[in-house]
């Protein structure tokens, strides 16, 4: 019997077996490898966009109005109802240029606040949310310490190195994004924040990140934000404006009809004094001046101040190219901008020089010095226009419906809402009392100017009573004003001059260093006192008729120009981020930088007056500067409200560089002086004429009353 052969099995396929073994090998070793991988990473705007997709706010309870409106909004959004889609359309989709500092995305402001669903009375509310983010792997204790000088990372470095903390004061923190949302008005800030946090946090944690969401109150708006409210100050402003315009127009028509000749027994002849024609004629009339160069210096200094404030308003607000503007801080020539606040000292020197020059001249002519009369005339000269412009900035601007998302942050947040703040401004003590509540940017300067004017009047009175005592007081004031700034810097380790950085704009008036070194009169008095001293020396030189050689005059002038430039650029070393703090050089600069600037200004004034230098008369002494000089005070008051109003109209962060800032400054100068001309013709000049007439009528009435009483007494006897 032949046995049946066993069934044969095919030989294993060698390539298939090898593939199976390799697959098993990778499967075994890939599992622990995957487990050891770091958490996934995501670009922060993408991550936030993921969380905000179809975001619907919820209240703290199901019965809250925010929750109910949120559900209605969600339902209509699914149906693509127009009003709901408008809210989504107005919401930001995230910024570009985050790595270079563009952290603001404002969405569509106007579209959001126009949303209104009438059935449920749902209105659009525009909010800007501040997202602060931290990447865990870069904040686990192994990341490098904060650098003292910001340097942009190499191309192959981690993106998160851009967001590393730095001690470089030029750099604004990068780990924040500002995102515009349009949500129902019924949702409060806390409800928005909690709703956002509940949506964003789980997504962020899955990417090893922590994100904190907070609503920015200054960027929160709804249609009701622009609803005009009843305000006594606004009514007074409208009434005063109407009365002034009516009187000016009436006076102008009377002058055009009758000329300067008034009919007999005309009780309204004083209206001609308020005429636009007569005030315009006085403005442009080029009368010879004792110190012609002062007009040019005031006008050019005002131009530079307008430029400085334009740079400040533009670059200290959200801008597209933040990093580009940050890194130029510390360049030598850029110090002309960052240290441009020195120009303010020009006005202090000129005011001190002119005021004390008049006092010395009156003393020489045996005229009495009445301190109260000096103070009264100064107060009544500058206060009416100051108060009028304050009302424009504080009362009128917030009620304009043309403001954008930046409106409240640059215009409405002027910190001048309380009644006490108004009194501190009008009494000119706001640089010491309630310093955080400044109605206008130049308010602190006007307070300091008034206080120094009082000091000047008192010093002049003492000199009139007893010359040697007055001179001793003047020398003491000069020495004290020079030494005090250095003492303050030495005691508190301040900088020799206040350093302006981009992150400081919102907190300037609440910074102790800014208050003490920039706003306090006793630390800023040296230019004014040096101007007083120069006025006294000028009259001494004039009385002795001592002639100086032309070579000496040119030497003094060139030296003054060099000192002027060195003083201006001297703060450059303080802006170098890698330079350590040396107390002695800051004390030295605090003492001498205002002295150098002030002495140079005094040299220009005196040299021009003594007719030694023709070039000064042909430049800063030109006649065109005389009417511009008259308008400088009104331009000083009105230019910052104009700049802030224009900044508040922005709907997106602008691109900014030096060329654009210069271009916008030219527009600011033209527009500010046109506005100053209107203020001069309709407010400043007419009120000045009324003041003179009122004083004459009061004293005339008192004299006639006394004469009549005396006559009656004699007749009775």
XYZ file of C-alpha atoms in Angstrom:
717
model
C 0.000 0.000 0.000
C 1.400 3.161 -1.052
C 0.986 5.843 1.488
C -0.342 9.152 0.311
C 2.228 11.901 0.542
C 1.621 14.585 3.112
C 0.315 17.858 1.756
C 3.075 20.220 0.892
C 3.148 23.855 2.208
C 4.576 26.594 0.075
C 7.852 28.055 1.241
C 7.549 31.394 2.973
C 7.824 34.464 0.740
C 11.021 36.159 1.912
C 10.219 39.758 0.846
C 6.792 39.695 2.571
C 8.302 38.343 5.754
C 10.942 41.026 5.783
C 8.380 43.778 5.304
C 6.264 42.407 8.136
C 9.264 42.319 10.483
C 10.233 45.882 9.645
C 6.672 47.098 10.197
C 6.525 45.408 13.588
C 9.867 46.958 14.547
C 8.726 50.497 13.786
C 5.372 49.930 15.441
C 7.080 48.837 18.644
C 9.535 51.727 18.792
C 7.351 54.476 17.405
C 4.851 54.455 20.303
C 7.274 55.640 22.988
C 8.833 57.983 20.490
C 5.485 59.657 19.807
C 4.751 59.848 23.496
C 7.984 61.750 24.006
C 7.184 64.367 21.338
C 6.529 67.876 22.646
C 2.998 69.237 22.440
C 1.904 70.682 19.132
C 2.623 74.331 18.455
C 0.332 76.829 16.782
C 0.769 80.399 15.583
C -1.036 82.589 18.081
C -3.364 84.532 15.701
C -4.425 81.216 14.134
C -5.139 79.764 17.548
C -7.237 82.746 18.672
C -9.103 82.760 15.370
C -9.918 79.106 15.921
C -11.396 79.908 19.322
C -13.338 82.936 18.084
C -14.917 81.207 15.102
C -18.664 81.577 15.604
C -18.029 82.907 19.126
C -21.226 83.643 21.048
C -21.037 85.381 24.461
C -22.915 83.941 27.396
C -24.039 85.558 30.631
C -23.519 84.226 34.125
C -26.947 82.557 34.083
C -29.431 81.270 31.538
C -31.838 84.040 32.490
C -29.398 86.878 31.877
C -30.115 89.212 28.994
C -26.661 88.538 27.562
C -27.404 84.802 27.302
C -30.810 85.386 25.717
C -29.422 87.816 23.164
C -26.518 85.462 22.523
C -28.905 82.626 21.640
C -30.900 84.877 19.313
C -27.661 86.036 17.700
C -26.473 82.426 17.261
C -29.751 81.374 15.651
C -29.783 84.271 13.204
C -26.121 83.722 12.401
C -26.907 80.158 11.274
C -29.624 81.566 9.034
C -27.227 84.224 7.698
C -29.540 87.029 8.790
C -28.052 90.366 7.790
C -27.698 91.971 11.231
C -25.998 88.890 12.708
C -23.612 88.548 9.774
C -22.801 92.255 10.085
C -21.590 91.604 13.641
C -19.369 88.762 12.440
C -18.166 90.863 9.528
C -17.229 93.727 11.867
C -15.199 91.386 14.087
C -11.446 91.266 13.522
C -9.923 88.312 11.711
C -6.571 88.880 13.388
C -3.569 91.151 12.809
C -0.682 90.741 10.416
C 2.817 91.906 11.274
C 2.617 90.620 14.858
C 6.350 89.873 14.891
C 7.147 93.518 14.113
C 4.847 94.982 16.739
C 1.516 95.403 14.946
C -0.628 94.115 17.785
C -3.858 96.034 17.079
C -6.654 94.956 14.751
C -9.714 97.184 14.972
C -12.154 95.367 12.693
C -14.951 97.527 11.270
C -15.873 100.018 13.974
C -18.668 101.842 12.142
C -20.372 98.673 10.909
C -20.527 97.299 14.443
C -22.077 100.264 16.237
C -24.730 100.639 13.498
C -26.105 97.124 14.082
C -29.651 97.123 15.476
C -32.139 94.247 15.580
C -35.459 95.934 16.465
C -37.555 92.923 17.547
C -35.333 91.935 20.482
C -33.652 95.371 20.660
C -30.197 93.877 20.104
C -27.579 96.511 19.365
C -23.980 96.109 18.352
C -21.289 96.698 20.962
C -17.713 97.268 19.846
C -15.054 95.952 22.204
C -11.318 95.453 21.926
C -10.023 92.448 23.842
C -6.463 92.298 25.061
C -5.042 88.771 24.694
C -1.898 88.157 26.733
C -0.228 84.863 25.862
C 2.577 82.734 27.290
C 4.186 79.692 25.634
C 4.895 77.147 28.380
C 8.019 75.634 26.839
C 9.610 79.083 26.757
C 8.692 79.911 30.343
C 9.624 76.731 32.206
C 12.695 78.169 33.863
C 15.082 77.026 31.146
C 14.624 80.059 28.897
C 17.322 82.676 28.932
C 17.041 85.740 31.119
C 15.586 88.997 29.889
C 18.067 90.794 27.663
C 19.148 94.360 28.307
C 19.262 95.154 24.572
C 16.666 93.807 22.178
C 18.125 91.975 19.183
C 15.980 90.384 16.549
C 16.481 86.564 16.566
C 18.302 84.706 13.792
C 16.188 83.205 10.963
C 16.434 79.633 12.331
C 15.610 80.603 15.911
C 12.267 79.822 17.495
C 9.511 82.325 16.783
C 8.849 82.577 20.504
C 12.199 84.300 21.037
C 10.629 87.432 19.540
C 8.189 87.471 22.461
C 10.834 87.014 25.142
C 10.870 89.620 27.907
C 13.481 92.353 27.564
C 14.707 95.152 29.791
C 15.183 97.363 26.736
C 12.857 100.309 27.447
C 12.560 101.084 23.752
C 10.599 97.898 23.138
C 6.886 97.550 23.862
C 5.931 94.069 25.078
C 5.160 91.720 22.205
C 3.126 89.033 24.006
C -0.151 90.947 23.686
C -2.669 91.167 20.881
C -5.639 93.516 20.696
C -8.627 92.035 18.929
C -11.849 93.837 18.010
C -15.128 91.986 18.574
C -18.697 92.947 17.792
C -21.136 91.421 20.275
C -24.602 92.229 21.695
C -24.632 95.403 23.765
C -26.377 93.637 26.663
C -23.191 91.701 27.498
C -20.989 93.286 30.139
C -17.204 93.227 30.212
C -17.000 90.458 32.821
C -19.425 88.280 30.822
C -17.389 88.791 27.668
C -14.153 87.920 29.459
C -15.529 84.744 31.064
C -17.088 83.610 27.773
C -13.843 84.176 25.909
C -11.782 82.446 28.576
C -14.010 79.362 28.493
C -13.531 79.079 24.733
C -9.865 80.051 24.386
C -8.276 78.324 27.393
C -8.963 74.661 26.392
C -7.598 75.253 22.900
C -4.561 77.095 24.254
C -3.750 74.345 26.763
C -3.769 71.738 23.997
C -0.956 73.732 22.413
C 0.983 74.186 25.680
C -0.031 77.837 25.980
C -1.825 80.094 28.413
C -3.928 82.975 27.128
C -5.612 85.600 29.271
C -8.433 87.703 27.803
C -9.406 91.110 29.188
C -11.642 93.830 27.761
C -10.052 97.264 27.224
C -12.562 99.793 28.680
C -11.192 102.713 26.642
C -11.995 100.879 23.401
C -15.565 99.870 24.304
C -18.336 101.622 22.364
C -21.969 101.359 21.417
C -24.358 103.742 19.715
C -25.314 105.100 23.137
C -21.688 106.195 23.648
C -22.314 108.972 21.149
C -25.690 110.040 22.497
C -25.481 113.686 23.510
C -26.412 114.373 27.112
C -27.594 117.560 28.739
C -24.614 119.488 30.017
C -24.518 122.957 31.566
C -20.973 123.543 30.335
C -22.023 122.760 26.766
C -24.951 125.195 26.985
C -22.677 127.913 28.359
C -20.165 127.262 25.580
C -22.826 127.560 22.875
C -24.234 130.733 24.460
C -20.806 132.386 24.803
C -19.885 131.455 21.240
C -23.156 132.857 19.895
C -22.781 136.114 21.853
C -19.154 136.625 20.817
C -19.812 135.897 17.144
C -22.848 138.192 17.175
C -20.917 141.078 18.731
C -17.961 140.625 16.382
C -20.184 140.482 13.298
C -22.191 143.509 14.490
C -19.039 145.487 15.205
C -17.614 144.568 11.814
C -20.765 145.683 9.991
C -20.831 148.977 11.928
C -17.204 149.673 11.054
C -17.737 148.820 7.390
C -20.699 151.216 7.361
C -19.355 154.129 9.428
C -15.617 153.558 9.461
C -13.872 154.615 12.644
C -16.285 157.555 13.102
C -19.095 156.786 15.541
C -22.332 158.861 15.633
C -22.836 161.130 18.618
C -24.528 159.663 21.681
C -23.943 156.163 20.318
C -24.050 153.774 23.268
C -22.772 150.892 21.124
C -19.671 152.503 19.699
C -17.579 150.053 21.715
C -18.677 147.281 19.333
C -16.339 148.716 16.716
C -13.457 147.703 18.978
C -14.474 144.073 18.374
C -14.548 144.401 14.596
C -12.710 141.815 12.517
C -11.415 144.609 10.297
C -9.772 146.584 13.106
C -8.373 143.510 14.851
C -7.029 142.130 11.580
C -5.397 145.479 10.874
C -3.714 145.449 14.279
C -2.569 141.854 13.760
C -0.828 142.365 10.423
C 0.439 145.885 11.091
C 4.217 145.593 11.177
C 5.168 148.002 13.905
C 8.772 148.236 14.982
C 9.571 146.040 17.975
C 12.216 146.475 20.611
C 13.324 142.851 20.274
C 12.397 141.758 16.724
C 14.174 138.383 16.932
C 11.781 137.237 19.654
C 8.895 136.970 17.192
C 10.867 134.603 14.984
C 12.062 132.492 17.899
C 8.527 132.178 19.283
C 7.098 131.202 15.901
C 9.823 128.691 15.027
C 9.673 127.205 18.518
C 5.912 126.837 18.136
C 6.460 125.006 14.841
C 8.856 122.603 16.568
C 6.435 122.037 19.448
C 3.661 121.190 16.985
C 6.028 118.759 15.251
C 6.982 117.179 18.577
C 3.367 116.692 19.594
C 2.541 115.256 16.159
C 5.349 112.730 16.573
C 4.150 111.911 20.075
C 0.467 111.531 19.152
C 1.282 109.395 16.101
C 3.956 107.065 17.414
C 2.607 106.688 20.945
C -0.718 105.453 19.534
C -1.132 102.045 17.856
C 0.955 102.035 14.671
C 1.581 99.426 11.999
C 5.396 99.457 12.094
C 6.006 99.568 15.845
C 9.414 97.875 15.769
C 10.790 100.201 13.098
C 9.995 103.224 15.257
C 11.279 101.589 18.440
C 14.732 100.757 17.134
C 15.532 104.300 15.928
C 15.301 105.499 19.537
C 18.934 105.769 20.532
C 20.155 107.111 17.183
C 22.050 110.375 17.524
C 19.925 112.467 15.165
C 16.698 111.006 16.550
C 17.609 112.699 19.841
C 16.499 115.953 18.210
C 12.987 114.474 18.403
C 13.086 112.584 21.698
C 14.756 115.524 23.461
C 12.620 118.088 21.641
C 10.864 119.055 24.869
C 13.814 121.401 25.458
C 12.151 123.804 23.014
C 9.573 124.663 25.693
C 12.343 126.448 27.579
C 12.515 129.019 24.781
C 9.115 130.400 25.796
C 10.124 130.500 29.459
C 13.285 132.458 28.648
C 11.432 134.923 26.412
C 8.621 135.517 28.918
C 11.086 136.034 31.766
C 13.196 138.371 29.643
C 10.307 140.531 28.393
C 8.505 140.730 31.739
C 11.555 141.705 33.751
C 12.738 144.042 31.006
C 9.485 145.983 31.349
C 9.863 146.053 35.141
C 13.447 147.315 34.963
C 12.394 149.949 32.432
C 9.502 151.091 34.664
C 11.852 151.323 37.636
C 14.240 153.417 35.553
C 11.354 155.730 34.627
C 10.305 156.104 38.285
C 7.061 154.191 37.778
C 5.555 152.226 40.636
C 5.451 148.422 40.549
C 2.045 147.064 41.546
C 2.273 143.279 41.972
C -1.492 142.731 42.050
C -2.003 144.738 38.887
C 0.675 142.692 37.124
C -0.915 139.403 38.208
C -4.449 140.529 37.377
C -3.547 141.686 33.884
C -1.694 138.428 33.217
C -4.549 136.272 34.489
C -7.240 138.171 32.576
C -5.040 138.111 29.463
C -4.581 134.345 29.170
C -7.520 132.786 31.051
C -10.580 133.479 28.823
C -9.099 131.849 25.724
C -7.637 129.041 27.840
C -11.050 128.285 29.348
C -12.730 128.441 25.938
C -10.347 125.900 24.378
C -10.629 123.676 27.464
C -14.383 123.498 26.939
C -13.826 122.558 23.286
C -11.498 119.712 24.256
C -13.358 118.442 27.319
C -17.028 119.116 26.552
C -17.455 119.406 22.780
C -15.093 116.727 21.447
C -16.565 113.792 23.426
C -19.974 114.558 21.917
C -18.802 114.339 18.331
C -20.120 111.232 16.577
C -17.141 111.106 14.206
C -14.757 109.453 16.657
C -13.259 106.051 15.924
C -11.991 103.267 18.183
C -9.113 105.488 19.346
C -11.381 108.427 20.170
C -11.798 107.848 23.878
C -8.184 106.813 24.470
C -6.702 109.985 22.965
C -9.502 112.571 23.370
C -12.075 111.536 25.910
C -9.599 110.268 28.489
C -8.250 113.743 29.219
C -8.704 113.309 32.991
C -10.484 116.639 33.401
C -14.008 115.699 34.361
C -14.216 116.784 37.990
C -15.101 120.318 39.063
C -11.981 120.434 41.211
C -9.840 119.840 38.141
C -11.341 122.885 36.441
C -10.546 125.131 39.400
C -6.956 123.899 39.585
C -6.529 124.777 35.902
C -8.057 128.257 36.209
C -6.067 129.028 39.365
C -2.916 127.697 37.683
C -1.901 125.243 40.398
C -2.553 122.061 38.397
C 1.142 121.225 38.104
C 1.191 120.660 41.882
C -2.444 119.830 42.725
C -4.202 116.921 40.997
C -1.431 116.650 38.446
C -3.036 113.604 36.811
C -6.008 115.747 35.725
C -4.718 117.959 32.922
C -7.415 119.407 30.654
C -4.949 120.160 27.854
C -1.459 118.874 27.164
C 0.058 122.388 27.704
C -1.947 122.941 30.930
C 1.041 122.196 33.149
C 3.114 124.754 31.221
C 0.543 127.532 31.652
C 0.444 126.883 35.399
C 4.224 127.061 35.614
C 4.331 130.212 33.487
C 1.795 131.957 35.747
C 3.652 130.961 38.911
C 6.958 132.230 37.546
C 5.255 135.441 36.415
C 4.179 136.027 40.023
C 7.749 135.393 41.214
C 9.014 137.860 38.608
C 6.521 140.537 39.711
C 7.458 140.098 43.380
C 11.167 140.270 42.568
C 10.562 143.451 40.562
C 8.585 144.982 43.418
C 11.400 144.250 45.887
C 13.901 145.780 43.474
C 11.694 148.869 43.135
C 11.517 149.259 46.918
C 15.188 148.491 47.571
C 17.465 147.821 44.614
C 20.240 145.951 46.414
C 17.754 143.673 48.164
C 16.034 143.007 44.853
C 19.344 142.127 43.212
C 20.213 139.804 46.083
C 16.839 138.108 45.644
C 17.436 137.772 41.896
C 20.881 136.208 42.438
C 19.447 133.833 45.032
C 16.640 132.772 42.703
C 19.139 132.171 39.900
C 21.433 130.008 42.024
C 18.541 128.054 43.550
C 16.863 127.363 40.208
C 20.138 126.010 38.828
C 20.994 123.746 41.774
C 17.552 122.319 42.658
C 17.158 120.017 39.607
C 20.507 118.391 40.340
C 19.558 117.830 43.979
C 16.290 116.120 42.996
C 18.061 113.836 40.507
C 20.765 113.012 43.053
C 18.305 112.191 45.846
C 15.950 110.004 43.796
C 18.272 108.577 41.130
C 16.235 110.100 38.317
C 17.457 110.659 34.777
C 19.088 113.966 33.898
C 16.138 114.653 31.604
C 12.884 112.761 31.356
C 13.256 110.037 28.716
C 10.240 109.529 26.468
C 9.524 105.933 25.459
C 6.585 104.500 23.532
C 5.065 102.682 26.478
C 4.943 105.816 28.676
C 2.348 107.994 26.961
C -0.718 106.789 28.870
C 0.968 107.086 32.258
C 2.985 110.289 31.832
C 1.030 112.450 34.261
C 0.981 109.712 36.914
C 4.729 109.041 36.824
C 6.556 110.568 39.833
C 9.700 111.254 37.812
C 7.739 113.093 35.115
C 5.842 115.138 37.694
C 8.913 116.194 39.666
C 11.417 116.798 36.878
C 9.094 118.023 34.128
C 6.082 119.709 35.750
C 7.176 121.154 39.091
C 8.004 124.834 38.789
C 10.944 124.797 41.195
C 12.667 122.211 38.971
C 11.919 124.064 35.708
C 12.438 127.690 36.816
C 16.032 128.210 35.649
C 15.218 129.288 32.044
C 12.725 131.889 33.285
C 15.092 133.230 35.968
C 18.001 133.303 33.513
C 15.782 135.327 31.167
C 15.160 137.792 34.014
C 18.878 138.023 34.726
C 19.631 138.570 31.030
C 17.074 141.400 30.899
C 18.764 143.138 33.813
C 22.229 142.716 32.243
C 20.931 143.988 28.905
C 19.684 147.226 30.473
C 22.998 147.590 32.311
C 24.927 147.245 29.032
C 22.513 149.624 27.340
C 22.859 152.249 30.067
C 26.659 152.149 30.013
C 26.696 152.302 26.187
C 29.603 149.889 26.166
C 30.475 148.690 22.663
C 31.697 145.147 22.080
C 33.978 144.258 19.188
C 32.498 142.502 16.174
C 34.930 139.614 16.625
C 33.780 139.132 20.217
C 30.122 139.211 19.199
C 30.659 136.573 16.495
C 32.634 134.453 18.934
C 29.821 134.643 21.474
C 27.189 133.824 18.843
C 29.058 130.808 17.432
C 29.712 129.565 20.951
C 26.001 129.921 21.712
C 25.113 127.886 18.616
C 27.533 125.123 19.630
C 26.209 125.089 23.193
C 22.664 125.002 21.830
C 23.365 121.937 19.691
C 25.427 120.112 22.317
C 22.720 120.710 24.906
C 20.074 119.344 22.555
C 22.012 116.233 21.544
C 23.531 115.692 24.978
C 20.681 113.406 26.050
C 21.651 110.892 23.343
C 23.827 108.855 25.698
C 20.877 108.337 28.058
C 18.879 106.631 25.288
C 21.591 104.047 24.569
C 20.073 100.802 25.933
C 23.401 99.153 26.739
C 24.773 102.139 28.640
C 24.787 101.783 32.446
C 23.332 104.454 34.721
C 25.937 106.926 36.019
C 24.433 109.207 38.639
C 27.053 111.930 38.324
C 26.459 112.501 34.595
C 22.696 112.643 35.103
C 23.119 115.209 37.884
C 25.480 117.218 35.690
C 23.084 117.197 32.729
C 20.081 118.032 34.928
C 21.878 121.167 36.121
C 23.425 122.416 32.904
C 21.192 121.429 29.963
C 18.590 124.148 30.624
C 21.325 126.672 31.421
C 23.015 126.074 28.067
C 19.761 126.347 26.162
C 18.655 129.483 28.021
C 21.962 131.304 27.660
C 21.950 130.645 23.913
C 18.454 132.142 23.584
C 19.520 135.191 25.607
C 22.555 135.673 23.359
C 20.354 135.696 20.251
C 17.988 138.278 21.768
C 20.668 140.653 23.039
C 22.938 140.396 19.995
C 20.038 141.130 17.680
C 18.940 144.120 19.749
C 22.410 145.592 19.890
C 22.397 145.544 16.034
C 25.697 143.780 15.805
C 24.405 140.960 13.590
C 22.452 141.593 10.408
C 21.778 137.873 9.653
C 19.550 137.594 12.710
C 17.376 140.490 11.543
C 16.993 138.912 8.102
C 15.988 135.494 9.484
C 14.355 135.233 12.896
C 13.776 138.999 12.900
C 11.776 138.962 9.641
C 8.437 140.787 9.671
C 6.442 137.741 8.632
C 6.975 136.264 12.081
C 5.303 139.159 13.916
C 1.652 138.211 13.271
C 2.558 134.537 13.695
C 4.081 135.396 17.063
C 0.836 137.076 18.126
C -1.063 133.906 17.214
C 1.391 131.619 19.023
C -0.604 131.504 22.266
C -3.821 130.480 20.512
C -1.858 127.967 18.414
C -0.304 126.520 21.576
C -3.754 125.903 23.034
C -5.594 124.592 19.982
C -3.011 122.469 18.143
C -3.080 119.468 20.500
C -6.904 119.151 20.513
C -6.761 119.205 16.707
C -4.054 116.531 16.613
C -5.868 114.344 19.119
C -9.140 114.718 17.231
C -7.486 113.595 13.998
C -5.844 110.674 15.786
C -9.219 109.687 17.203
C -10.657 109.476 13.692
C -8.282 106.627 12.779
C -9.961 103.278 12.064
C -6.745 101.253 11.752
C -3.117 101.558 12.902
C -1.261 103.885 10.499
C 2.223 103.457 9.070
C 4.600 106.024 10.535
C 8.052 107.308 9.668
C 9.903 110.621 9.799
C 8.821 111.760 6.327
C 5.141 111.176 7.085
C 5.395 112.843 10.497
C 7.020 115.930 8.939
C 4.329 116.012 6.245
C 1.516 115.746 8.801
C 3.223 118.370 10.977
C 3.148 120.844 8.091
C -0.593 120.287 7.836
C -0.919 120.661 11.605
C 0.936 123.984 11.519
C -1.251 125.417 8.755
C -4.510 124.168 10.237
C -3.559 125.136 13.815
C -2.665 128.692 12.832
C -5.873 129.038 10.825
C -7.817 127.899 13.890
C -5.687 130.249 16.013
C -6.581 133.111 13.671
C -10.299 132.424 14.148
C -9.853 132.227 17.911
C -7.897 135.479 17.867
C -10.436 137.398 15.781
C -13.577 136.084 17.481
C -12.466 135.394 21.069
C -9.005 136.586 22.121
C -8.800 140.066 20.572
C -12.451 141.069 21.246
C -12.183 139.989 24.886
C -8.934 141.929 25.223
C -10.710 145.042 23.913
C -13.626 144.457 26.278
C -11.208 144.105 29.166
C -9.598 147.471 28.396
C -12.980 149.164 27.957
C -14.360 147.626 31.132
C -11.413 148.811 33.193
C -11.706 152.330 31.792
C -15.469 152.418 32.390
C -15.150 151.054 35.919
C -12.551 153.598 36.924
C -14.423 156.354 35.082
C -17.669 155.411 36.843
C -15.936 155.378 40.240
C -14.415 158.807 39.598
C -17.714 160.325 38.434
C -19.594 158.785 41.373
C -17.126 160.222 43.860
C -17.325 163.631 42.185
C -21.142 163.575 42.269
C -21.226 162.528 45.916
C -18.835 165.325 46.814
C -20.990 167.887 44.956
C -24.155 166.688 46.699
C -22.453 166.922 50.052
C -21.402 170.511 49.375
C -24.899 171.499 48.208
C -26.440 170.018 51.364
C -24.034 171.964 53.511
